[in-house]
Amino acid sequence: MKNEDKDLTRRKTIGWILRAGIGAVIAAIVVKTSRRSSGGRLVWQIDPRKCIQCGKCETACVLQQSAVKCVHGIQMCGYCKLCFGYFKPDAPRLDEAAENQICPTGALIRKFIEPPYFEYTVDEDLCTGCGLCVKGCTNFGNGSLYLQVRHDICVNCNACRIAEVCPSDAFVQVPENDPYLLKELLPRET
Amino acid sequence: MRSNILENCMLNIGYWILAAVAMAAPLTLTAASRFPQPEFDSGYVAHKMPHPAPDFAVTPMMDILILVVALCIAVVLVRKVRSRNWILFFGLICLGWFGFIRNGCFCPIGTIQNVALSLFTGVRLPLVMGLFFAVPLIFSLLSGRVFCSVICPLGALQELFIVKPLRMPKSLDATLRIIPLIVLSVGIVCAVNGAGFIICRTDPFVGIFRQSAALPMLLTGMGVLLVGTVVARPYCRYFCPYGVLLEICSLISWKQVELTSNECINCRLCVGMCPVDAIEAPRPALSDKVRGRQFKQFLYLLVFLPIIILAGAGVGHLAGAGVAQLHPGVMLVEKWQSVEEHDEDLFPSIEAFKRSGGTIEQAKMQAAEIVGRFREGCMYSGVFIGLILGLRLLVLSKLQGRKVHQASRSRCVACGRCFSVCPNK
């Protein structure tokens, strides 16, 4: 009887040593991996300086309607009459008719302000994030149109599907309290 | 008509001149200087676009607090209330919160990869992520796998689809139980070496929680649920990499699921009820002779253990090149070698690599280095898998007798079905 008691106590002690050991390892992992500065979460965003407008943002997102949309940094815009983000290279005329527009959904809105300037705005409900306008504006214009993850739509997957297929590693994680990388506010070089 | 054509011509010429100018401009010339900002006479004021902030519903600390409170409630339900209905009910609440409201992301299963990435590369994680990884493990150290039955949205979802669970043949079960080990190690190797988060990509149910999924994911998820009607919780038992960690913790847990709060009368009702074959039947104490034989077998296996580990390392090293195919850098080289030179710009990955000033030789060198790292990583994975398999073999030689039925520490997910049928509550 006494022997069995001893056996039980020994087993219990070994159990607690093992538990304490594994618990300590887990605690050490948490301490080693976590940032000291803040406990906040990270969200996905596109660095517009790295984006090559490959068009995968439109199709790779796990949501049916991609969380990536075109935004317009209007402080950078040249208000061009011939906007390379708005008109197709072979546009028959320089007006708002659908056949002249690059945007497949008509989400880029062109509004006359004063000669010779036009204002361009994005209708986010229509935008699919294909980046065709961004390509034109970046390559030939001021680059004021660019793609961003819209956080009212994004569900913040742990592993962003678009980030995984992004050919230029333009997807980065940013703190949740500063969730946009607005091109007009960023330093030019990456 | 004529003016139309003329305008068209002018437009095109203008476009191409501008295009040529823009393209010819050296890269150092900043894009913003191409067209100056106008000054308006008409009093036009530009208004900036609003940028909506992310909506998380709760602060990070609240998130953790909810997880801890939910786990505490689960422990109370499993240990004190001991009611199948309450466990199911609370599981549904958790399924709603962790699944459909928080969209199933991030979950402790996925955070394995974040934690591994952080440990190996030094990138720091938000504290909330580390805690999401650690808290369920700590709880399973204290009182078994209560996380699986109640909190985990994947588990709770599969729990609802169990209709007529079949007994799995022991050999098949043992074979299939190798898969989670492979998923865990391949997931970590891929995450650490930059091949993406495989564990997240193979999660079959997250599309259901988001209510938006690609067809293959939706079909896989429904298929798993369908299989789950006869093989209970197939994802948890034969795929979940976090389950491996929970299993290790729960093997040495302080408390475990008790089939009855009274004395077990060995009626075997719970054995028929358990959907995951987690109830261990009593076995007679061995005679000294048999015991001695068993112990000898145990010692042989102990000697055999290093051989299993070595074999695991070898297989891992061989498999490393195959696993490396998941890495975009290796995929790039394969694609690059298979396309004609004039087609190269059709592929964004090649275009992006070329734009960063790389050549195919550099890409090949990078890919070779990546394959090397994968081989090394998979070798260590092989050691880990070999060790766990060896230990599982060792556990097979059971030297101690047992008088009553008992819930298996490693397999029991605390669903509470046994509580409901026990006649001696």
Coordinates of C-alpha atoms in Angstrom, one line a residue:
Chain A
M1 CA 0.0 0.0 0.0
K2 CA 2.7 2.4 1.0
N3 CA 4.6 1.6 -2.2
E4 CA 1.6 2.4 -4.3
D5 CA 1.3 5.8 -2.6
K6 CA 4.9 6.5 -3.3
D7 CA 4.4 5.6 -6.9
L8 CA 1.4 7.9 -7.2
T9 CA 3.3 10.9 -5.7
R10 CA 6.2 10.2 -8.0
R11 CA 3.9 10.1 -11.0
K12 CA 2.2 13.3 -10.0
T13 CA 5.6 15.1 -9.5
I14 CA 6.8 14.0 -12.9
G15 CA 3.5 15.2 -14.4
W16 CA 3.9 18.6 -12.9
I17 CA 7.5 18.9 -14.0
L18 CA 6.5 18.0 -17.6
R19 CA 3.5 20.4 -17.6
A20 CA 5.7 23.2 -16.1
G21 CA 8.3 22.5 -18.8
I22 CA 5.9 22.6 -21.7
G23 CA 4.1 25.6 -20.2
A24 CA 7.4 27.4 -19.9
V25 CA 8.2 26.6 -23.6
I26 CA 4.9 28.0 -24.7
A27 CA 5.3 31.2 -22.6
A28 CA 8.8 31.6 -24.0
I29 CA 7.5 31.4 -27.5
V30 CA 4.9 34.1 -26.9
V31 CA 7.5 36.4 -25.3
K32 CA 10.0 35.8 -28.1
T33 CA 7.5 36.3 -30.9
S34 CA 5.4 39.3 -29.8
R35 CA 6.1 42.9 -30.4
R36 CA 6.7 44.9 -27.2
S37 CA 5.4 48.2 -28.6
S38 CA 1.7 47.4 -29.2
G39 CA -0.7 44.6 -29.0
G40 CA -2.6 45.8 -32.1
R41 CA -3.4 43.7 -35.0
L42 CA -2.0 43.9 -38.5
V43 CA -4.0 44.4 -41.7
W44 CA -3.0 43.9 -45.3
Q45 CA -2.2 46.8 -47.6
I46 CA -0.7 47.3 -51.1
D47 CA 2.5 49.3 -51.4
P48 CA 1.6 51.3 -54.5
R49 CA 5.3 51.8 -55.3
K50 CA 5.8 48.1 -55.8
C51 CA 2.6 47.3 -57.6
I52 CA 2.9 46.3 -61.2
Q53 CA -0.8 46.2 -62.0
C54 CA -0.8 42.6 -63.0
G55 CA -4.6 42.4 -62.4
K56 CA -4.5 39.5 -59.9
C57 CA -6.0 41.6 -57.2
E58 CA -9.3 41.5 -59.0
T59 CA -9.5 37.7 -59.2
A60 CA -7.4 36.2 -56.4
C61 CA -9.3 37.7 -53.4
V62 CA -11.2 35.1 -51.4
L63 CA -14.2 37.4 -51.6
Q64 CA -16.5 37.4 -54.6
Q65 CA -16.0 41.2 -54.9
S66 CA -12.4 41.9 -54.3
A67 CA -11.4 44.0 -51.4
V68 CA -8.9 45.8 -53.6
K69 CA -10.1 48.9 -55.3
C70 CA -8.7 51.8 -57.2
V71 CA -8.2 55.0 -55.1
H72 CA -7.4 58.4 -56.4
G73 CA -4.8 60.5 -54.7
I74 CA -6.3 63.7 -56.0
Q75 CA -3.4 65.9 -54.8
M76 CA -1.2 64.2 -57.4
C77 CA -3.6 64.4 -60.3
G78 CA -2.8 66.5 -63.3
Y79 CA -6.5 66.9 -64.2
C80 CA -5.5 66.0 -67.8
K81 CA -8.0 66.3 -70.6
L82 CA -6.3 63.2 -72.1
C83 CA -6.2 61.0 -69.1
F84 CA -4.2 57.8 -69.7
G85 CA -6.1 56.1 -66.9
Y86 CA -9.4 57.0 -68.4
F87 CA -9.0 56.6 -72.2
K88 CA -8.1 53.6 -74.2
P89 CA -5.0 54.1 -76.4
D90 CA -7.2 53.6 -79.4
A91 CA -10.1 55.6 -78.1
P92 CA -12.1 56.9 -81.1
R93 CA -13.0 60.2 -79.4
L94 CA -12.0 62.1 -76.3
D95 CA -15.4 61.9 -74.6
E96 CA -17.1 59.9 -71.9
A97 CA -18.7 57.3 -74.3
A98 CA -18.2 53.8 -73.0
E99 CA -16.1 52.7 -76.0
N100 CA -13.4 55.2 -75.2
Q101 CA -12.9 54.2 -71.6
I102 CA -10.3 51.8 -70.3
C103 CA -12.4 50.9 -67.3
P104 CA -14.5 47.9 -68.1
T105 CA -17.2 48.8 -65.6
G106 CA -17.3 52.6 -66.0
A107 CA -16.2 53.1 -62.5
L108 CA -13.9 56.0 -63.3
I109 CA -16.0 59.2 -63.5
R110 CA -14.8 62.1 -65.6
K111 CA -16.2 65.6 -64.8
F112 CA -15.4 68.8 -66.5
I113 CA -14.2 71.6 -64.2
E114 CA -12.8 74.4 -66.3
P115 CA -10.8 74.4 -69.5
P116 CA -8.8 72.3 -70.0
Y117 CA -9.1 70.5 -66.7
F118 CA -11.2 67.4 -65.9
E119 CA -11.7 65.9 -62.5
Y120 CA -11.6 62.1 -62.1
T121 CA -13.2 60.2 -59.3
V122 CA -13.7 56.5 -58.6
D123 CA -17.1 55.0 -58.1
E124 CA -16.1 52.3 -55.6
D125 CA -19.4 50.3 -56.0
L126 CA -18.5 49.7 -59.6
C127 CA -14.7 49.3 -59.3
T128 CA -13.5 45.7 -59.4
G129 CA -9.8 46.4 -58.7
C130 CA -8.5 45.3 -62.1
G131 CA -5.9 48.0 -62.2
L132 CA -6.2 48.8 -65.9
C133 CA -6.6 52.5 -65.2
V134 CA -3.8 52.4 -62.7
K135 CA -1.5 50.9 -65.3
G136 CA -2.3 53.7 -67.7
C137 CA -1.9 56.4 -65.1
T138 CA 1.3 55.0 -63.6
N139 CA 3.0 54.4 -66.9
F140 CA 2.1 57.6 -68.7
G141 CA 0.6 60.0 -66.2
N142 CA 1.2 61.3 -62.7
G143 CA 0.4 58.0 -61.1
S144 CA -2.3 59.4 -58.9
L145 CA -4.6 56.4 -59.5
Y146 CA -3.4 53.4 -57.5
L147 CA -4.8 50.2 -55.8
Q148 CA -5.5 49.9 -52.1
V149 CA -7.1 47.3 -49.9
R150 CA -10.4 48.8 -48.8
H151 CA -10.9 47.9 -45.1
D152 CA -14.6 48.1 -45.1
I153 CA -14.6 45.0 -47.4
C154 CA -11.4 43.1 -46.5
V155 CA -12.0 40.3 -44.0
N156 CA -8.3 40.2 -43.1
C157 CA -7.4 36.6 -43.7
N158 CA -4.3 35.5 -41.8
A159 CA -2.8 34.6 -45.1
C160 CA -4.0 37.0 -47.8
R161 CA -4.6 35.0 -51.0
I162 CA -3.7 38.0 -53.2
A163 CA -0.5 38.5 -51.2
E164 CA 0.4 34.9 -52.0
V165 CA 0.1 35.3 -55.7
C166 CA 1.3 38.9 -55.9
P167 CA 4.3 38.8 -58.3
S168 CA 6.0 41.9 -57.0
D169 CA 5.6 41.4 -53.2
A170 CA 3.6 44.6 -53.1
F171 CA 1.4 43.3 -50.2
V172 CA 2.5 44.3 -46.8
Q173 CA 1.1 44.2 -43.3
V174 CA 0.5 47.5 -41.6
P175 CA -0.8 48.4 -38.2
E176 CA -4.6 48.5 -37.9
N177 CA -4.6 52.1 -36.7
D178 CA -2.7 53.3 -39.8
P179 CA -4.2 51.0 -42.4
Y180 CA -3.5 52.7 -45.7
L181 CA -0.4 53.4 -47.8
L182 CA -1.5 56.5 -49.6
K183 CA 0.8 57.2 -52.5
E184 CA 0.5 61.0 -52.2
L185 CA 1.8 60.8 -48.6
L186 CA 4.5 58.2 -49.1
P187 CA 8.2 59.0 -49.9
R188 CA 8.8 58.2 -53.6
E189 CA 11.4 55.5 -53.4
T190 CA 10.7 52.2 -51.8
Chain B
M1 CA -16.8 62.1 -90.2
R2 CA -13.5 63.5 -91.5
S3 CA -12.9 65.6 -88.4
N4 CA -13.6 62.5 -86.4
I5 CA -10.9 60.6 -88.1
L6 CA -8.5 63.6 -87.8
E7 CA -9.2 63.9 -84.1
N8 CA -8.7 60.2 -83.8
C9 CA -5.3 60.4 -85.5
M10 CA -4.3 63.4 -83.5
L11 CA -5.3 61.7 -80.3
N12 CA -3.4 58.6 -81.2
I13 CA -0.3 60.5 -82.2
G14 CA -0.5 62.6 -79.1
Y15 CA -0.9 59.5 -77.0
W16 CA 2.2 57.8 -78.5
I17 CA 4.3 60.9 -78.3
L18 CA 3.4 61.3 -74.6
A19 CA 3.9 57.6 -74.1
A20 CA 7.3 57.7 -75.7
V21 CA 8.3 60.7 -73.6
A22 CA 7.1 59.0 -70.5
M23 CA 8.9 55.8 -71.3
A24 CA 12.1 57.6 -72.2
A25 CA 12.1 59.5 -69.0
P26 CA 14.7 58.0 -66.8
L27 CA 13.4 55.9 -63.9
T28 CA 14.8 58.4 -61.3
L29 CA 12.4 61.0 -62.7
T30 CA 9.4 60.9 -60.4
A31 CA 6.1 60.2 -61.9
A32 CA 4.4 63.2 -60.3
S33 CA 6.4 65.7 -62.2
R34 CA 5.0 64.6 -65.6
F35 CA 2.0 66.9 -65.5
P36 CA 2.0 69.8 -63.1
Q37 CA -0.9 70.4 -60.7
P38 CA -3.2 73.0 -62.2
E39 CA -4.4 76.2 -60.5
F40 CA -8.1 76.6 -60.8
D41 CA -9.9 79.9 -61.5
S42 CA -13.4 78.6 -61.0
G43 CA -13.0 78.1 -57.3
Y44 CA -12.9 74.4 -57.6
V45 CA -11.9 72.6 -54.4
A46 CA -10.7 69.0 -54.7
H47 CA -12.1 66.8 -52.0
K48 CA -10.1 63.8 -51.0
M49 CA -11.4 60.3 -50.9
P50 CA -12.5 58.9 -47.6
H51 CA -10.6 55.8 -46.5
P52 CA -12.7 53.5 -44.3
A53 CA -10.9 52.0 -41.2
P54 CA -10.9 48.3 -40.6
D55 CA -13.8 47.2 -38.5
F56 CA -12.8 44.5 -36.0
A57 CA -15.9 44.8 -33.7
V58 CA -13.6 44.3 -30.6
T59 CA -10.2 45.5 -29.5
P60 CA -7.3 43.0 -29.5
M61 CA -7.4 42.5 -25.7
M62 CA -11.1 42.0 -25.8
D63 CA -10.5 39.3 -28.4
I64 CA -8.2 37.4 -26.1
L65 CA -10.5 38.0 -23.1
I66 CA -13.4 36.4 -25.0
L67 CA -11.2 33.4 -25.9
V68 CA -10.1 32.9 -22.3
V69 CA -13.7 33.3 -20.9
A70 CA -15.1 30.9 -23.6
L71 CA -12.4 28.3 -22.7
C72 CA -13.2 28.7 -19.0
I73 CA -16.9 28.2 -19.6
A74 CA -16.0 25.2 -21.7
V75 CA -14.0 23.7 -18.9
V76 CA -16.8 24.2 -16.5
L77 CA -19.3 22.6 -18.9
V78 CA -17.1 19.6 -19.5
R79 CA -16.0 19.1 -15.9
K80 CA -18.8 20.4 -13.7
V81 CA -22.1 20.7 -15.6
R82 CA -21.3 17.5 -17.7
S83 CA -24.2 18.0 -20.0
R84 CA -24.0 17.1 -23.7
N85 CA -26.8 19.6 -24.5
W86 CA -25.1 22.6 -22.8
I87 CA -21.8 21.7 -24.5
L88 CA -23.6 21.6 -27.9
F89 CA -25.4 24.8 -27.2
F90 CA -22.3 26.7 -26.1
G91 CA -20.5 25.2 -29.2
L92 CA -23.1 26.8 -31.4
I93 CA -22.6 30.2 -29.7
C94 CA -18.9 29.9 -30.2
L95 CA -19.4 28.8 -33.8
G96 CA -21.4 32.0 -34.4
W97 CA -18.8 34.2 -32.8
F98 CA -15.5 32.7 -33.9
G99 CA -16.8 31.4 -37.2
F100 CA -19.4 33.6 -38.7
I101 CA -18.8 37.0 -36.9
R102 CA -15.0 36.9 -36.8
N103 CA -14.9 35.1 -40.1
G104 CA -12.7 32.3 -38.8
C105 CA -9.6 34.3 -39.2
F106 CA -7.2 34.3 -37.5
C107 CA -7.6 31.0 -35.6
P108 CA -5.1 29.2 -33.5
I109 CA -4.6 26.6 -36.2
G110 CA -3.3 29.2 -38.6
T111 CA -1.2 31.1 -36.0
I112 CA 1.1 28.1 -35.9
Q113 CA 2.6 29.5 -39.1
N114 CA 2.9 33.0 -37.9
V115 CA 4.6 31.9 -34.7
A116 CA 7.0 29.6 -36.6
L117 CA 7.8 32.4 -39.1
S118 CA 8.4 34.7 -36.2
L119 CA 10.6 32.3 -34.4
F120 CA 12.8 31.6 -37.4
T121 CA 13.0 35.0 -39.0
G122 CA 12.7 37.3 -36.0
V123 CA 9.7 39.2 -37.4
R124 CA 7.7 40.3 -34.4
L125 CA 4.0 39.4 -34.2
P126 CA 1.1 41.3 -32.5
L127 CA 0.8 40.0 -29.0
V128 CA -2.8 39.0 -29.7
M129 CA -1.6 36.5 -32.2
G130 CA 0.9 34.8 -30.0
L131 CA -1.7 34.6 -27.3
F132 CA -4.3 33.0 -29.7
F133 CA -1.7 30.4 -30.4
A134 CA -0.8 29.8 -26.7
V135 CA -4.0 30.1 -24.7
P136 CA -5.7 26.9 -26.0
L137 CA -2.5 24.9 -25.5
I138 CA -2.2 26.1 -21.9
F139 CA -5.8 25.1 -21.4
S140 CA -5.2 21.7 -22.8
L141 CA -2.2 21.3 -20.5
L142 CA -4.7 21.9 -17.6
S143 CA -7.8 20.0 -18.7
G144 CA -7.5 18.3 -22.0
R145 CA -8.8 19.2 -25.5
V146 CA -11.8 21.3 -24.5
F147 CA -10.8 23.7 -27.2
C148 CA -11.7 21.2 -30.0
S149 CA -15.2 20.4 -29.0
V150 CA -16.5 23.8 -28.0
I151 CA -14.4 26.7 -29.1
C152 CA -12.9 25.7 -32.5
P153 CA -15.3 26.8 -35.2
L154 CA -14.0 24.0 -37.5
G155 CA -14.7 21.4 -34.8
A156 CA -18.1 22.8 -33.9
L157 CA -19.2 22.8 -37.5
Q158 CA -18.1 19.2 -38.1
E159 CA -19.8 18.2 -34.8
L160 CA -23.1 19.2 -36.2
F161 CA -22.7 16.9 -39.2
I162 CA -22.0 13.7 -37.3
V163 CA -24.9 11.3 -38.2
K164 CA -23.8 7.8 -37.9
P165 CA -20.1 7.6 -37.0
L166 CA -18.4 4.3 -38.0
R167 CA -15.6 2.6 -36.1
M168 CA -12.4 3.2 -38.0
P169 CA -10.2 0.1 -38.4
K170 CA -7.2 0.5 -36.2
S171 CA -4.6 0.1 -39.0
L172 CA -6.3 2.7 -41.2
D173 CA -6.7 5.1 -38.2
A174 CA -3.0 4.8 -37.4
T175 CA -2.0 5.4 -41.0
L176 CA -4.3 8.4 -41.4
R177 CA -3.1 9.9 -38.2
I178 CA 0.3 10.4 -39.8
I179 CA -1.2 13.1 -42.1
P180 CA -1.6 15.8 -39.4
L181 CA 2.1 15.4 -38.6
I182 CA 3.0 15.9 -42.2
V183 CA 0.7 18.9 -42.5
L184 CA 2.2 20.5 -39.4
S185 CA 5.8 20.1 -40.6
V186 CA 5.2 21.0 -44.2
G187 CA 3.1 24.0 -43.1
I188 CA 5.9 25.2 -40.9
V189 CA 8.6 24.6 -43.5
C190 CA 6.6 26.4 -46.1
A191 CA 5.8 29.3 -43.8
V192 CA 9.4 29.8 -42.6
N193 CA 10.8 29.6 -46.2
G194 CA 8.4 32.0 -47.8
A195 CA 6.1 29.6 -49.7
G196 CA 2.9 31.0 -48.1
F197 CA 0.6 29.6 -45.5
I198 CA -0.3 26.1 -46.6
I199 CA -2.3 25.4 -43.5
C200 CA -4.6 28.4 -44.2
R201 CA -4.9 27.4 -47.8
T202 CA -6.0 23.9 -47.0
D203 CA -8.6 25.0 -44.5
P204 CA -11.8 23.6 -46.1
F205 CA -14.3 25.5 -44.0
V206 CA -13.2 29.1 -43.8
G207 CA -15.1 29.9 -47.0
I208 CA -18.3 28.8 -45.3
F209 CA -17.6 31.3 -42.5
R210 CA -16.9 34.1 -44.9
Q211 CA -19.9 33.0 -47.0
S212 CA -17.7 33.6 -50.0
A213 CA -15.5 30.8 -51.4
A214 CA -14.0 29.6 -54.6
L215 CA -15.7 26.6 -56.0
P216 CA -12.9 24.1 -55.2
M217 CA -12.8 25.2 -51.6
L218 CA -16.6 25.0 -51.2
L219 CA -16.7 21.5 -52.7
T220 CA -13.8 20.3 -50.5
G221 CA -15.6 21.8 -47.5
M222 CA -18.9 20.2 -48.3
G223 CA -17.1 16.9 -49.1
V224 CA -15.4 16.9 -45.8
L225 CA -18.7 17.6 -44.0
L226 CA -20.3 14.8 -46.0
V227 CA -17.5 12.3 -45.1
G228 CA -18.0 13.6 -41.6
T229 CA -21.5 12.1 -41.4
V230 CA -19.9 8.6 -41.2
V231 CA -16.3 9.3 -40.1
A232 CA -16.7 11.8 -37.3
R233 CA -14.7 15.0 -37.5
P234 CA -12.4 14.0 -40.3
Y235 CA -10.6 17.3 -40.4
C236 CA -9.8 17.3 -36.7
R237 CA -8.6 13.7 -36.6
Y238 CA -6.8 13.3 -39.9
F239 CA -5.7 16.7 -40.9
C240 CA -5.6 19.3 -38.2
P241 CA -2.0 20.3 -37.4
Y242 CA -3.0 22.2 -34.3
G243 CA -4.5 18.9 -33.1
V244 CA -1.0 17.4 -33.0
L245 CA 0.1 20.1 -30.5
L246 CA -3.1 19.9 -28.5
E247 CA -2.6 16.1 -28.3
I248 CA 0.9 16.5 -26.9
C249 CA -0.3 18.9 -24.3
S250 CA -3.3 16.9 -23.4
L251 CA -1.3 13.7 -23.0
I252 CA 0.3 15.2 -19.9
S253 CA -2.7 17.3 -18.8
W254 CA -3.5 17.8 -15.2
K255 CA -7.2 16.9 -15.4
Q256 CA -8.8 14.9 -18.2
V257 CA -12.3 14.1 -19.3
E258 CA -14.0 11.8 -16.9
L259 CA -16.6 9.4 -18.3
T260 CA -18.6 9.4 -15.1
S261 CA -18.5 11.4 -11.9
N262 CA -19.4 8.2 -10.0
E263 CA -17.9 4.8 -10.3
C264 CA -17.7 3.2 -13.8
I265 CA -19.7 0.1 -14.0
N266 CA -18.2 -1.0 -17.3
C267 CA -21.5 -1.0 -19.1
R268 CA -19.8 -0.1 -22.4
L269 CA -22.6 2.3 -23.4
C270 CA -20.2 5.2 -23.8
V271 CA -18.0 3.1 -26.1
G272 CA -20.8 2.8 -28.6
M273 CA -21.6 6.4 -28.3
C274 CA -18.1 7.9 -28.8
P275 CA -17.8 9.2 -32.3
V276 CA -14.0 9.4 -32.3
D277 CA -13.1 6.0 -30.8
A278 CA -11.6 7.7 -27.8
I279 CA -12.7 5.3 -25.1
E280 CA -10.2 2.9 -23.8
A281 CA -11.6 -0.4 -22.6
P282 CA -10.3 -2.0 -19.4
R283 CA -7.6 -4.7 -19.7
P284 CA -6.5 -7.3 -17.2
A285 CA -3.3 -6.9 -15.4
L286 CA -0.6 -8.9 -17.2
S287 CA 0.9 -12.0 -15.7
D288 CA 4.6 -11.6 -14.9
K289 CA 5.6 -13.8 -17.9
V290 CA 3.6 -11.8 -20.4
R291 CA 4.6 -8.5 -18.8
G292 CA 8.3 -9.5 -19.1
R293 CA 7.8 -10.3 -22.8
Q294 CA 6.0 -7.0 -23.4
F295 CA 8.8 -5.2 -21.6
K296 CA 11.4 -6.8 -23.8
Q297 CA 9.3 -5.7 -26.9
F298 CA 9.3 -2.2 -25.4
L299 CA 13.1 -2.3 -25.1
Y300 CA 13.5 -3.5 -28.7
L301 CA 11.3 -0.7 -29.9
L302 CA 13.4 1.8 -27.9
V303 CA 16.5 0.6 -29.7
F304 CA 14.5 0.8 -33.0
L305 CA 13.5 4.4 -32.3
P306 CA 16.8 6.1 -33.6
I307 CA 16.4 4.0 -36.8
I308 CA 12.9 5.3 -37.3
I309 CA 14.1 8.9 -36.7
L310 CA 17.0 8.4 -39.2
A311 CA 14.6 7.0 -41.8
G312 CA 12.3 10.0 -41.3
A313 CA 15.2 12.3 -41.8
G314 CA 16.2 10.6 -45.0
V315 CA 12.7 10.6 -46.4
G316 CA 12.3 14.2 -45.5
H317 CA 15.5 15.1 -47.3
L318 CA 14.3 13.3 -50.4
A319 CA 10.8 14.9 -50.2
G320 CA 12.3 18.4 -49.7
A321 CA 12.7 19.0 -53.4
G322 CA 9.1 18.1 -54.1
V323 CA 7.8 20.3 -51.3
A324 CA 9.9 23.2 -52.6
Q325 CA 7.7 23.2 -55.7
L326 CA 5.2 25.1 -53.6
H327 CA 7.6 28.1 -53.4
P328 CA 6.9 30.9 -55.9
G329 CA 10.6 31.3 -56.5
V330 CA 10.9 27.7 -57.7
M331 CA 7.7 27.9 -59.7
L332 CA 9.1 31.0 -61.4
V333 CA 12.1 29.2 -62.7
E334 CA 10.0 26.3 -64.0
K335 CA 7.7 28.7 -65.8
W336 CA 10.6 30.7 -67.2
Q337 CA 12.3 27.6 -68.6
S338 CA 9.1 26.4 -70.2
V339 CA 8.1 29.7 -72.1
E340 CA 9.5 31.1 -75.3
E341 CA 11.5 34.3 -74.9
H342 CA 8.9 36.5 -76.7
D343 CA 6.2 35.2 -74.4
E344 CA 8.0 36.0 -71.2
D345 CA 6.2 39.3 -70.6
L346 CA 2.8 37.5 -70.6
F347 CA 3.6 36.2 -67.1
P348 CA 3.5 38.7 -64.4
S349 CA 5.9 36.8 -62.1
I350 CA 8.6 36.8 -64.8
E351 CA 7.9 40.5 -65.6
A352 CA 8.2 41.5 -62.0
F353 CA 11.4 39.5 -61.6
K354 CA 12.9 41.1 -64.7
R355 CA 11.8 44.6 -63.6
S356 CA 13.7 44.2 -60.4
G357 CA 16.8 43.7 -62.6
G358 CA 17.1 39.9 -62.3
T359 CA 18.1 37.4 -65.0
I360 CA 17.1 33.8 -65.4
E361 CA 20.5 32.7 -64.1
Q362 CA 19.9 34.6 -60.9
A363 CA 16.4 33.1 -60.6
K364 CA 17.9 29.7 -61.0
M365 CA 20.5 30.3 -58.3
Q366 CA 17.8 31.6 -56.0
A367 CA 15.7 28.5 -56.7
A368 CA 18.6 26.1 -56.0
E369 CA 19.2 27.9 -52.7
I370 CA 15.5 27.6 -51.8
V371 CA 15.4 23.9 -52.6
G372 CA 18.4 23.5 -50.3
R373 CA 16.6 25.2 -47.5
F374 CA 13.5 23.1 -48.1
R375 CA 15.6 19.9 -48.0
E376 CA 17.1 20.9 -44.7
G377 CA 13.7 21.9 -43.3
C378 CA 12.0 18.7 -44.4
M379 CA 14.9 16.7 -43.0
Y380 CA 14.2 18.2 -39.5
S381 CA 10.5 17.6 -40.1
G382 CA 11.3 13.9 -40.9
V383 CA 13.1 13.7 -37.6
F384 CA 10.1 15.1 -35.8
I385 CA 7.6 12.8 -37.5
G386 CA 9.9 9.8 -36.9
L387 CA 10.1 10.7 -33.3
I388 CA 6.4 11.0 -32.8
L389 CA 5.7 7.8 -34.8
G390 CA 8.3 6.0 -32.7
L391 CA 6.7 7.2 -29.5
R392 CA 3.3 6.1 -30.7
L393 CA 4.7 2.6 -31.3
L394 CA 6.2 2.6 -27.8
V395 CA 2.9 3.5 -26.3
L396 CA 1.4 0.4 -28.0
S397 CA 3.2 -1.9 -25.5
K398 CA 0.9 -1.4 -22.6
L399 CA 2.3 -2.7 -19.3
Q400 CA -0.2 -1.4 -16.8
G401 CA -3.6 -3.1 -16.3
R402 CA -6.8 -1.0 -16.0
K403 CA -10.0 -1.9 -14.3
V404 CA -12.5 0.6 -15.8
H405 CA -13.3 2.4 -19.0
Q406 CA -11.4 5.6 -19.6
A407 CA -11.4 8.5 -22.1
S408 CA -8.2 8.6 -24.1
R409 CA -6.1 11.6 -23.3
S410 CA -5.0 12.2 -26.8
R411 CA -8.1 11.4 -28.8
C412 CA -11.0 12.6 -26.7
V413 CA -12.3 16.0 -27.8
A414 CA -14.7 16.4 -25.0
C415 CA -17.9 16.4 -27.1
G416 CA -19.8 15.1 -24.0
R417 CA -21.8 12.3 -25.7
C418 CA -20.6 9.8 -23.1
F419 CA -22.0 12.0 -20.3
S420 CA -25.5 11.7 -21.8
V421 CA -25.6 7.9 -22.0
C422 CA -23.8 7.1 -18.7
P423 CA -26.4 5.3 -16.5
N424 CA -24.4 6.0 -13.3
K425 CA -24.1 9.8 -13.5

